[in-house]
Structures are given as C-alpha cells and as structure tokens.
Short mmCIF file of C-alpha atoms in Angstrom, two decimals:
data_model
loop_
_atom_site.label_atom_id
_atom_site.label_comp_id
_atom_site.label_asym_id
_atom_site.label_seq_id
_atom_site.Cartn_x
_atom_site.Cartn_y
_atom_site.Cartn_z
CA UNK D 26 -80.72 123.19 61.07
CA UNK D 27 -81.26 125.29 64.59
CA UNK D 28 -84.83 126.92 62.77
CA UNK D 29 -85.92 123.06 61.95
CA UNK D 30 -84.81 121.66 65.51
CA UNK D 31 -87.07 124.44 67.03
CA UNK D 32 -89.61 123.74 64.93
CA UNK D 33 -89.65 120.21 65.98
CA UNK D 34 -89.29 120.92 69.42
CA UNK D 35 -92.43 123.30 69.62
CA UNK D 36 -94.53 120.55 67.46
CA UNK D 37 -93.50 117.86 70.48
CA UNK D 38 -93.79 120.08 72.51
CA UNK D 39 -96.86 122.51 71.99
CA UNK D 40 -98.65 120.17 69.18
CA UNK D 41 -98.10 116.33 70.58
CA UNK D 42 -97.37 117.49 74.36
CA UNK D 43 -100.02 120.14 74.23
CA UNK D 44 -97.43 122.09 77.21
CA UNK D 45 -100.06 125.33 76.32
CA UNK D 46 -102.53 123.47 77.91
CA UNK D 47 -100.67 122.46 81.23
CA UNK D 48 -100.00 126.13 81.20
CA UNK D 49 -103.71 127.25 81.11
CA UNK D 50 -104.69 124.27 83.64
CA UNK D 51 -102.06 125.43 85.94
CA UNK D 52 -103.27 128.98 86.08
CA UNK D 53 -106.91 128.24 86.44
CA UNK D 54 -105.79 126.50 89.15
CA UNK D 55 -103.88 129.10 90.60
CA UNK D 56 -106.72 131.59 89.36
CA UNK D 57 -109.35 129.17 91.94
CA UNK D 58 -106.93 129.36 94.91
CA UNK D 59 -104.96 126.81 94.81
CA UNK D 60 -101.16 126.89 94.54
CA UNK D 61 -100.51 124.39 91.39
CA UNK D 62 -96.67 123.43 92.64
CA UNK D 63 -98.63 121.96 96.11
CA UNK D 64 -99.02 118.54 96.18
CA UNK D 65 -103.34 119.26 95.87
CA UNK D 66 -102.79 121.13 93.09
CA UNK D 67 -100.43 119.59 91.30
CA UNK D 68 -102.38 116.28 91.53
CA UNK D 69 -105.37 118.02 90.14
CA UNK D 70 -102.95 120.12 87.15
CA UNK D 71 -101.86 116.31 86.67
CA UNK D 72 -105.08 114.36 86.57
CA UNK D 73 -106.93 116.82 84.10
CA UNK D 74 -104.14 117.87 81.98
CA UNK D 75 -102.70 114.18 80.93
CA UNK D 76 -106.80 112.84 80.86
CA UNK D 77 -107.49 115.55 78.46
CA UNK D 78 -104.48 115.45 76.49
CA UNK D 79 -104.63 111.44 76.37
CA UNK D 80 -108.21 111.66 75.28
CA UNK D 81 -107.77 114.41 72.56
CA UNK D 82 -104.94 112.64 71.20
CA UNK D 83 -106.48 109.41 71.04
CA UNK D 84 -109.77 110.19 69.30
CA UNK D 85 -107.70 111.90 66.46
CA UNK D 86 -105.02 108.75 66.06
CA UNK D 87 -108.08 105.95 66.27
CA UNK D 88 -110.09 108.17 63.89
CA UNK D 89 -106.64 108.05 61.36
CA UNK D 90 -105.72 104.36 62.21
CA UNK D 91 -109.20 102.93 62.57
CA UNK D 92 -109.63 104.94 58.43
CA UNK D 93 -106.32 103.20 57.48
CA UNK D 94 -107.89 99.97 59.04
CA UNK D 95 -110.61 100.10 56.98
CA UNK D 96 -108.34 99.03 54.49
CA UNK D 97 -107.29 95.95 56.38
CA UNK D 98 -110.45 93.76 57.21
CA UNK D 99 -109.61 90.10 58.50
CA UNK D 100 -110.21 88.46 55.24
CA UNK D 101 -107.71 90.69 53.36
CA UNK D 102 -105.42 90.67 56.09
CA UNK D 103 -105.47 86.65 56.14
CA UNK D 104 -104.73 87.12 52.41
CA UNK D 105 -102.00 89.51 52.62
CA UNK D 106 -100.33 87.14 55.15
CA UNK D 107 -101.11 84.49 52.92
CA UNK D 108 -98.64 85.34 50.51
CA UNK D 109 -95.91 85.68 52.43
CA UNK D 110 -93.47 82.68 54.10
CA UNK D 111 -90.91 82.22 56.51
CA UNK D 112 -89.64 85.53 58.46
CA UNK D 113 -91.00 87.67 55.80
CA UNK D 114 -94.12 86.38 56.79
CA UNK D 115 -93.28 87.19 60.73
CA UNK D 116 -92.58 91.11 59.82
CA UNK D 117 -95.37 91.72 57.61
CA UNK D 118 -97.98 89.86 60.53
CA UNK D 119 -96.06 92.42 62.87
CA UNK D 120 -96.28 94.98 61.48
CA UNK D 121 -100.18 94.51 60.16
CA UNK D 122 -99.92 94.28 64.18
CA UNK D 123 -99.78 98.35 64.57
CA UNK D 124 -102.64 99.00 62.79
CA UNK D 125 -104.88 96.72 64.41
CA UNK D 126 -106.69 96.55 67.76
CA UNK D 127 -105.47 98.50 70.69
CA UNK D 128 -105.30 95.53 73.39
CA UNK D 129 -104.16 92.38 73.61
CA UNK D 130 -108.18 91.13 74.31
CA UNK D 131 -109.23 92.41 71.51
CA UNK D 132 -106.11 91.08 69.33
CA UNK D 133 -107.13 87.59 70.83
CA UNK D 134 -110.43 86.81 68.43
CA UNK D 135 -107.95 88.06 65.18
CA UNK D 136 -105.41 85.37 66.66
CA UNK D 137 -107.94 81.96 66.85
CA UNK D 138 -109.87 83.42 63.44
CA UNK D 139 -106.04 83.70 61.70
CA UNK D 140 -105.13 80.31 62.91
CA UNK D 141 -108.17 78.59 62.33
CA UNK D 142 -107.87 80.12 58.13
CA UNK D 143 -104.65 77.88 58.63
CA UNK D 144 -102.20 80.92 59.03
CA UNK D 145 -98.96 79.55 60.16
CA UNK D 146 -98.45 79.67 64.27
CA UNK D 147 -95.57 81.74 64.55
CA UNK D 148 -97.26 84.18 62.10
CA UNK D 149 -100.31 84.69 64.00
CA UNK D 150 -98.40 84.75 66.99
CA UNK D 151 -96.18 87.98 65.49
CA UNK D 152 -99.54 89.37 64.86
CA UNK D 153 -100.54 88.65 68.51
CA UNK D 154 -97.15 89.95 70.18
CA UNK D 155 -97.10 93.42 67.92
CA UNK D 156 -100.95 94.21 68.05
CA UNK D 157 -101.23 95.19 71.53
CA UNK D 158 -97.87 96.47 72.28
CA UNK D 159 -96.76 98.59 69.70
CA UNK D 160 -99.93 100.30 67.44
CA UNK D 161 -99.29 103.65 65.84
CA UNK D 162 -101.32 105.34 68.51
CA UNK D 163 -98.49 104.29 70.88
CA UNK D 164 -95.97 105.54 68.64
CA UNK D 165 -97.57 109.79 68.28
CA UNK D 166 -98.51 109.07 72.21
CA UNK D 167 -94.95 108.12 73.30
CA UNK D 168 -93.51 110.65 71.02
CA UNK D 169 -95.75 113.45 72.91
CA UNK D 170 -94.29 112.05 76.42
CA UNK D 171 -90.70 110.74 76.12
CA UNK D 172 -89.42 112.46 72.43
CA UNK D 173 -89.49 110.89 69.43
CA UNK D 174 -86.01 108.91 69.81
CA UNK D 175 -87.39 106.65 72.26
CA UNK D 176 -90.66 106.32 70.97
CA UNK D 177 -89.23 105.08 67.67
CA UNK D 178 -86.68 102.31 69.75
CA UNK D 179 -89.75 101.24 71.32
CA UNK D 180 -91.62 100.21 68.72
CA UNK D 181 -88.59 99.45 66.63
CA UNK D 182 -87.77 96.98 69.45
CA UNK D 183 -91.20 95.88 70.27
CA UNK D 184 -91.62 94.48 66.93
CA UNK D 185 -88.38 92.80 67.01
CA UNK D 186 -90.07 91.28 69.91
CA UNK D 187 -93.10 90.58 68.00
CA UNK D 188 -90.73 88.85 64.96
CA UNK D 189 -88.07 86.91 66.59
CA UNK D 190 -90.50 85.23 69.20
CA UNK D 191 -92.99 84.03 66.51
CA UNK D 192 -90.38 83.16 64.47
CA UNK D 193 -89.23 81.18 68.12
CA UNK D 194 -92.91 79.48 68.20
CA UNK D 195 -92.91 78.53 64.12
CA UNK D 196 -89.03 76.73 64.62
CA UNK D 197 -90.67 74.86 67.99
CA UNK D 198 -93.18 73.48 66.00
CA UNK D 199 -95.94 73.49 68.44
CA UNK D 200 -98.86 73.41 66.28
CA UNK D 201 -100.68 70.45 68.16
CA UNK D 202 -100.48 72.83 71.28
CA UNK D 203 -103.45 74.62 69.95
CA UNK D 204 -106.73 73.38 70.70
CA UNK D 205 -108.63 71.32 68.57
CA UNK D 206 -111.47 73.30 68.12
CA UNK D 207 -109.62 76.06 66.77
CA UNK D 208 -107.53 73.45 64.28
CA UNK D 209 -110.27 71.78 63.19
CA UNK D 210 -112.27 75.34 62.21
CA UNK D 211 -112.85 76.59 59.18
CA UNK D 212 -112.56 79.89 57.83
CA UNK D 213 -115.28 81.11 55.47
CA UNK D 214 -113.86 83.11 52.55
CA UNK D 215 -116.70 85.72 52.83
CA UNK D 216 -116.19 88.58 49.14
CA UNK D 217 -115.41 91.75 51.04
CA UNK D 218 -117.89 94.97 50.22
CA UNK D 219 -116.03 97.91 49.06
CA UNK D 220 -116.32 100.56 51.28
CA UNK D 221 -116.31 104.20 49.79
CA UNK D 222 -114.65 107.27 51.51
CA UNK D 223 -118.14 108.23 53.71
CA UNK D 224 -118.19 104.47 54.57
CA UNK D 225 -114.86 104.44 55.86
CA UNK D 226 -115.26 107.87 57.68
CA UNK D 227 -118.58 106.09 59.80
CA UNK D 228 -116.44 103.44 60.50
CA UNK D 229 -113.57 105.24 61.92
CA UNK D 230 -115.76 107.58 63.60
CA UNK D 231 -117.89 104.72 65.14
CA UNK D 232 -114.15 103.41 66.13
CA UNK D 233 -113.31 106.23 67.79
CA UNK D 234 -116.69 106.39 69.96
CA UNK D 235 -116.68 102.54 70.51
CA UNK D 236 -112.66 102.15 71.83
CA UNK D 237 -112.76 105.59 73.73
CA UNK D 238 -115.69 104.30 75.97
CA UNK D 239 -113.71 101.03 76.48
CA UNK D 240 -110.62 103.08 77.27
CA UNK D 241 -111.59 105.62 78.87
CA UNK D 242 -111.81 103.99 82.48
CA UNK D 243 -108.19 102.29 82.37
CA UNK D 244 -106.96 105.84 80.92
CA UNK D 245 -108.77 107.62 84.32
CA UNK D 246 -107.43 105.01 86.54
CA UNK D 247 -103.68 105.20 84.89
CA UNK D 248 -103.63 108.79 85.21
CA UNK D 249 -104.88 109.26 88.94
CA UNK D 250 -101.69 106.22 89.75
CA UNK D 251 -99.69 108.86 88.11
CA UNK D 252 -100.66 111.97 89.63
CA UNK D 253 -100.25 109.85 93.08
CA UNK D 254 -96.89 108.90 92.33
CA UNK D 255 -95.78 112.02 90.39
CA UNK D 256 -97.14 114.17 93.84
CA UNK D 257 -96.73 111.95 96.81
CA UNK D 258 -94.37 109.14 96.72
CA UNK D 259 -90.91 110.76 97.93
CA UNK D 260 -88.37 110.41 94.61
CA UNK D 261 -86.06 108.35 96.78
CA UNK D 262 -88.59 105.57 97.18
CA UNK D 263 -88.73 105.35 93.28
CA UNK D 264 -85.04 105.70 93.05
CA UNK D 265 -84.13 103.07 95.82
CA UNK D 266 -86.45 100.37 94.14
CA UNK D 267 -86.88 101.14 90.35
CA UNK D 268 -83.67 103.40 89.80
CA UNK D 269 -79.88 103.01 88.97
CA UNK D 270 -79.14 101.67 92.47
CA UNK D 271 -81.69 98.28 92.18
CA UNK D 272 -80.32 96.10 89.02
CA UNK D 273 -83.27 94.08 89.45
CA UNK D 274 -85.91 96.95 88.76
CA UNK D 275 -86.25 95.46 85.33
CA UNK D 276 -87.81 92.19 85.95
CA UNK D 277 -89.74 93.88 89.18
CA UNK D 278 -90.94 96.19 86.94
CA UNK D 279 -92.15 93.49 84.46
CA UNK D 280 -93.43 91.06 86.81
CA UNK D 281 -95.57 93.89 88.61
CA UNK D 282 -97.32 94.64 85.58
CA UNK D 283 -98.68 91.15 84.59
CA UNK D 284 -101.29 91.41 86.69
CA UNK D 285 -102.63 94.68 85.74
CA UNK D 286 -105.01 94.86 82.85
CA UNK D 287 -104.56 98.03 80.70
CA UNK D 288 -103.87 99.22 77.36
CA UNK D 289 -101.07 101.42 76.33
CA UNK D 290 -103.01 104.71 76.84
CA UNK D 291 -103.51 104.19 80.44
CA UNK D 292 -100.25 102.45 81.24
CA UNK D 293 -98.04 105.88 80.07
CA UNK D 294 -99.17 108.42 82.33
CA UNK D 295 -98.07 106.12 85.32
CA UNK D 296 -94.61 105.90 83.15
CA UNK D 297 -94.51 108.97 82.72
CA UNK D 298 -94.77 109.85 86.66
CA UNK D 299 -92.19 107.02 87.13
CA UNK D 300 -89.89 108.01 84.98
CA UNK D 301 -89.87 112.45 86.22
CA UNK D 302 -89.28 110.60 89.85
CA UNK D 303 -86.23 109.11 89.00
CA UNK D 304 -86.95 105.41 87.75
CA UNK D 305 -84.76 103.68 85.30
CA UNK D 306 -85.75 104.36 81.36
CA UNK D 307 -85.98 100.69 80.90
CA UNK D 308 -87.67 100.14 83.92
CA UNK D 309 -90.43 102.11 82.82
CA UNK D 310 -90.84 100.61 79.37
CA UNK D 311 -90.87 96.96 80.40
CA UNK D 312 -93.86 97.49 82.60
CA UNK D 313 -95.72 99.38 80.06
CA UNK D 314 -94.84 96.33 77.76
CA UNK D 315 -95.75 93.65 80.34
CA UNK D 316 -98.65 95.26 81.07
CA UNK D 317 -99.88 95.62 77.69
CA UNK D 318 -98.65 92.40 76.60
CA UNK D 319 -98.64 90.04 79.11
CA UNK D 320 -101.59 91.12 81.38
CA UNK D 321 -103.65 88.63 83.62
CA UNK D 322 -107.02 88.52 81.90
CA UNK D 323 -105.63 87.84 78.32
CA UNK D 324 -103.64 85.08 78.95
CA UNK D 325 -107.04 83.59 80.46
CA UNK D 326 -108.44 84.15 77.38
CA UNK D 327 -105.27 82.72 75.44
CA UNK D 328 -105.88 79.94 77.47
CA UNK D 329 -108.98 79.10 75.87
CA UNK D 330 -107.27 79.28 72.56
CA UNK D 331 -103.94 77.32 73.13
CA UNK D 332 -102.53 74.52 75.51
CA UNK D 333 -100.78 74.92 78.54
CA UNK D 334 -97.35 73.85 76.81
CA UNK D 335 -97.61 76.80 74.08
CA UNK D 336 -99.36 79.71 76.63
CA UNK D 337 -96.10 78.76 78.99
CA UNK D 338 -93.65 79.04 75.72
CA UNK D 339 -95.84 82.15 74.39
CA UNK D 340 -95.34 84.07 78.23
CA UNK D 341 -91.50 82.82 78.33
CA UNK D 342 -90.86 84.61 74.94
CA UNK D 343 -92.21 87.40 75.56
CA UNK D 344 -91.18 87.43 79.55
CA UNK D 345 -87.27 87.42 78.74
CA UNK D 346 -87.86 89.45 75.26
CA UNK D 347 -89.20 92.50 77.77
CA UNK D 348 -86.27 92.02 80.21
CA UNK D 349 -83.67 92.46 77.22
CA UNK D 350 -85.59 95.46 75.92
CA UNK D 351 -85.66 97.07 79.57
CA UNK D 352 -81.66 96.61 79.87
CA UNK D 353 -81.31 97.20 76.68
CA UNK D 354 -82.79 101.22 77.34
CA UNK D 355 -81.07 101.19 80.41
CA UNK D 356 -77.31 100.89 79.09
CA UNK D 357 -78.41 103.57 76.35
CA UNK D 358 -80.36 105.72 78.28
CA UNK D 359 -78.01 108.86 78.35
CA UNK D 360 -78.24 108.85 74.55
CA UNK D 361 -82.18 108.92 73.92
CA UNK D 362 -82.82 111.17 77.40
#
C-alpha cells in the first residue's frame, strides 16, 4: 500500500505536476542572478513554469480527447441522445458534455444545432452546462494542481450541476422560450464518412493546433493574474476577503467571475495562486466554474439562441447550483486538502 501511494504521489507529482520542471526553472533562474524566492523571480519561476506545464499538458489531453471525439460527430451524438429519455437522457447529454468543446462559445453552435434536430431542452441544456465546465482535460489538469480527490468532486459535482438543472429546464417546460428560428430549423441527417485511424490522428492533431492558438492568450493572461497574486498581494488580503473569515466569499467569488471570459485552462493558474494564499477551497472552484460557465460573452451569444425568460432561468440554475458546490467544498475541505 505505502510503495503504491508513493507511486501515485510521484506520478501527480513529477508526471501531471511536472515539480522537476519548477525545479530546473527555479535554478536557471538562480543560475541568471536572480534569487527565485524574491518576488521578481518568483513571478518569472511562476509565469514560465505553469505556461509551459499548462501548454504541454494540454496539447497531449486535446490530442487524446479531440481522437476520442472523433468518435462523437454531431450527427451521431444527436443519435446517441436520441435514444435515450427522461434523466437518463440528462446524464448521457452530460456526460457526452466532457468530451466535447473546451468553452462554453464553442458548446453554443452544438446547443441551437441539438435543439433545432428536436433534442429535448433540458437535454441540450445538460449538454450545454457539462461541456464547458467539466471536459476531461479539466479533470488530468485539476488532478496535476489540487490532487486527484478534488479533481474527481469537481467534475463529479459539476455534472450533477449539468443533470439536475436540465432536468430543472425540461420539468419548466419552457420550450416556446427558444427562438423561433431555431424551432422552426431543420436538421439535415447528413451519412457520416468513416474515418480510419490516420484520419482521426489529422483530426486530433489539427485539434490540438487549432484550440491551442485560441487558448493560448486566455492561458498567458490567467497565468500572469496568478503569478501577481501568488507574489504580490499580501496573504491577508486574500484571507480577509476570500478566506474562512468572509462567509460571503462564495457568491463574491462567483459573481466576480461572470464577467471574465476564459476557459478552464486559463482560469486554474489564478486558482491555483488563490488558493496557496489562503482563499477558501470552494471559493476558488466557484469562480473557476462561473467563469467557465457563466461568462459575459456567451450568454450574449445564448441570447441569440433563447428568450430572455429561459437565458434568466438558464443563469439562475446554474448561479445557485455554483454557490452550493462552493459551500459544499468549503464544509469538506479538511478532508480533500
């Protein structure tokens, strides 16, 4: 038991984490001059150890997931959910959800072509919830941050998110809240080509190039927030509004991240600075959910999609779902930390 917890804690740890190469960034740093524990050089050991690490990481899960997605173009997936009816239907379209785009704008078009094939709403709307917020990508990424305990409660959780709130939307019956245009559609049954293995490889590889240079920005601009806040806000100002002491830091938390537009890649590294200055567990994992979920320039393009009735019940769902999940990590904290 010891031999396998140590090998598990040096595959977090030296495969996921990559700690070897904080190591070797530190003392290059230290090698050039600079004194890696000063707030200069720990910014820089920060900013080029977590955009390296991020990037690596992600190329190799989209090349895997993007393979396995291969397997899953919108056609068959409309089938597969096809089949399926009442909350059976809600935890397949969920979890179809983590192997499928990698932000909520991109999980958007997949909602409006699903409902317009006549899916039913609270299906696609499972589909819509999960898709952003908890991919597989998420899951190996969170795993190489916070430990594989809560990695698998957040997704765990985030899909019963992604379940009981389109479940919520299919018992509201709120079908004529979508606009007509995307009623009124048709879906075109197009015979899907069979890709072979070198087919699928291009694809994932043309994945891979295609979402890292959409990425790639967000994941720069999350991890220079988190080397600021990991080196130069003081702790207590994290503790005094996001820590044990504030028992609102949840829903600050949550409504600070709506208006940010990000995917999960570049929302961890500033949760993972949060969370080594002291901020609440749950704090930290309802913004990375709002933000991934609930962000400002997807619900414009919901908008475009739905009525003002359904967005408002869609946002509520999801708004109080991330609040409970946030708490939720708070009270058991101590037993995934």
């Amino acid at each position: 038991m010891d031999m396998l917890k140590t090998g598990w804690n040096f595959f977090q740890n030296e495969v996921l984490g990559m700690a070897w190469l904080n190591r070797l960034i530190g003392n290059l740093i230290n090698a050039c001059g600079l004194d890696a524990t000063s707030k200069i050089g720990g910014s820089i050991q920060f900013f080029v150890y977590d955009t390296i690490k991020i990037m690596v990481l992600l190329g190799v899960l989209i090349l895997i997931i993007s393979y396995i997605q291969s397997y899953f173009p919108p056609e068959r997936t409309k089938k597969i959910l096809g089949r399926f009816h009442g909350i059976g239907a809600n935890i397949i379209s969920a979890l179809l959800g983590t192997v499928t785009p990698f932000c909520s704008c991109s999980s958007i078009p997949l909602f409006i072509g699903f409902t317009s094939a006549g899916l039913p709403l609270g299906v696609t709307f499972s589909f819509l919830i999960s898709s952003p917020m908890v991919d597989l990508g998420s899951l190996v990424l969170l795993m190489s941050i916070f430990g594989w305990k809560i990695a698998v409660a957040y997704v765990v959780l985030g899909l019963v998110i992604a379940v009981a709130g389109g479940t919520l939307i299919e018992k509201l019956h709120l079908e004529s809240y979508v606009e007509d245009f995307i009623r009124g559609g048709n879906s075109l049954d197009v015979p899907q080509e069979e890709l072979h293995f070198k087919d699928r490889i291009k694809f994932a590889w043309e994945q891979v190039i295609e979402t890292a240079k959409k990425v790639a920005p967000y994941v720069l601009i999350g991890v220079g927030i988190g080397a600021f806040i990991h080196n130069w806000i003081p702790e207590e100002w994290i503790v005094r509004i996001l820590g044990t002491g504030n028992p609102i830091g949840v829903i600050i938390a949550t409504v600070v991240g709506v208006p940010m537009y990000a995917d999960i890649f570049g929302t961890i590294p500033i949760a993972e600075a949060l969370l080594a200055k002291g901020a609440q567990l749950g704090v930290v994992l309802s913004f990375m959910m709002s933000v991934t979920t609930l962000s400002l320039p997807s619900m414009i393009m919901l908008r475009k999609a739905v009525k003002p009735k359904l967005l408002g019940v869609f946002i509520a769902i999801c708004t109080i779902g991330i609040i409970l999940v946030g708490y939720f990590f708070n009270a058991i904290s101590y037993l995934l930390i």
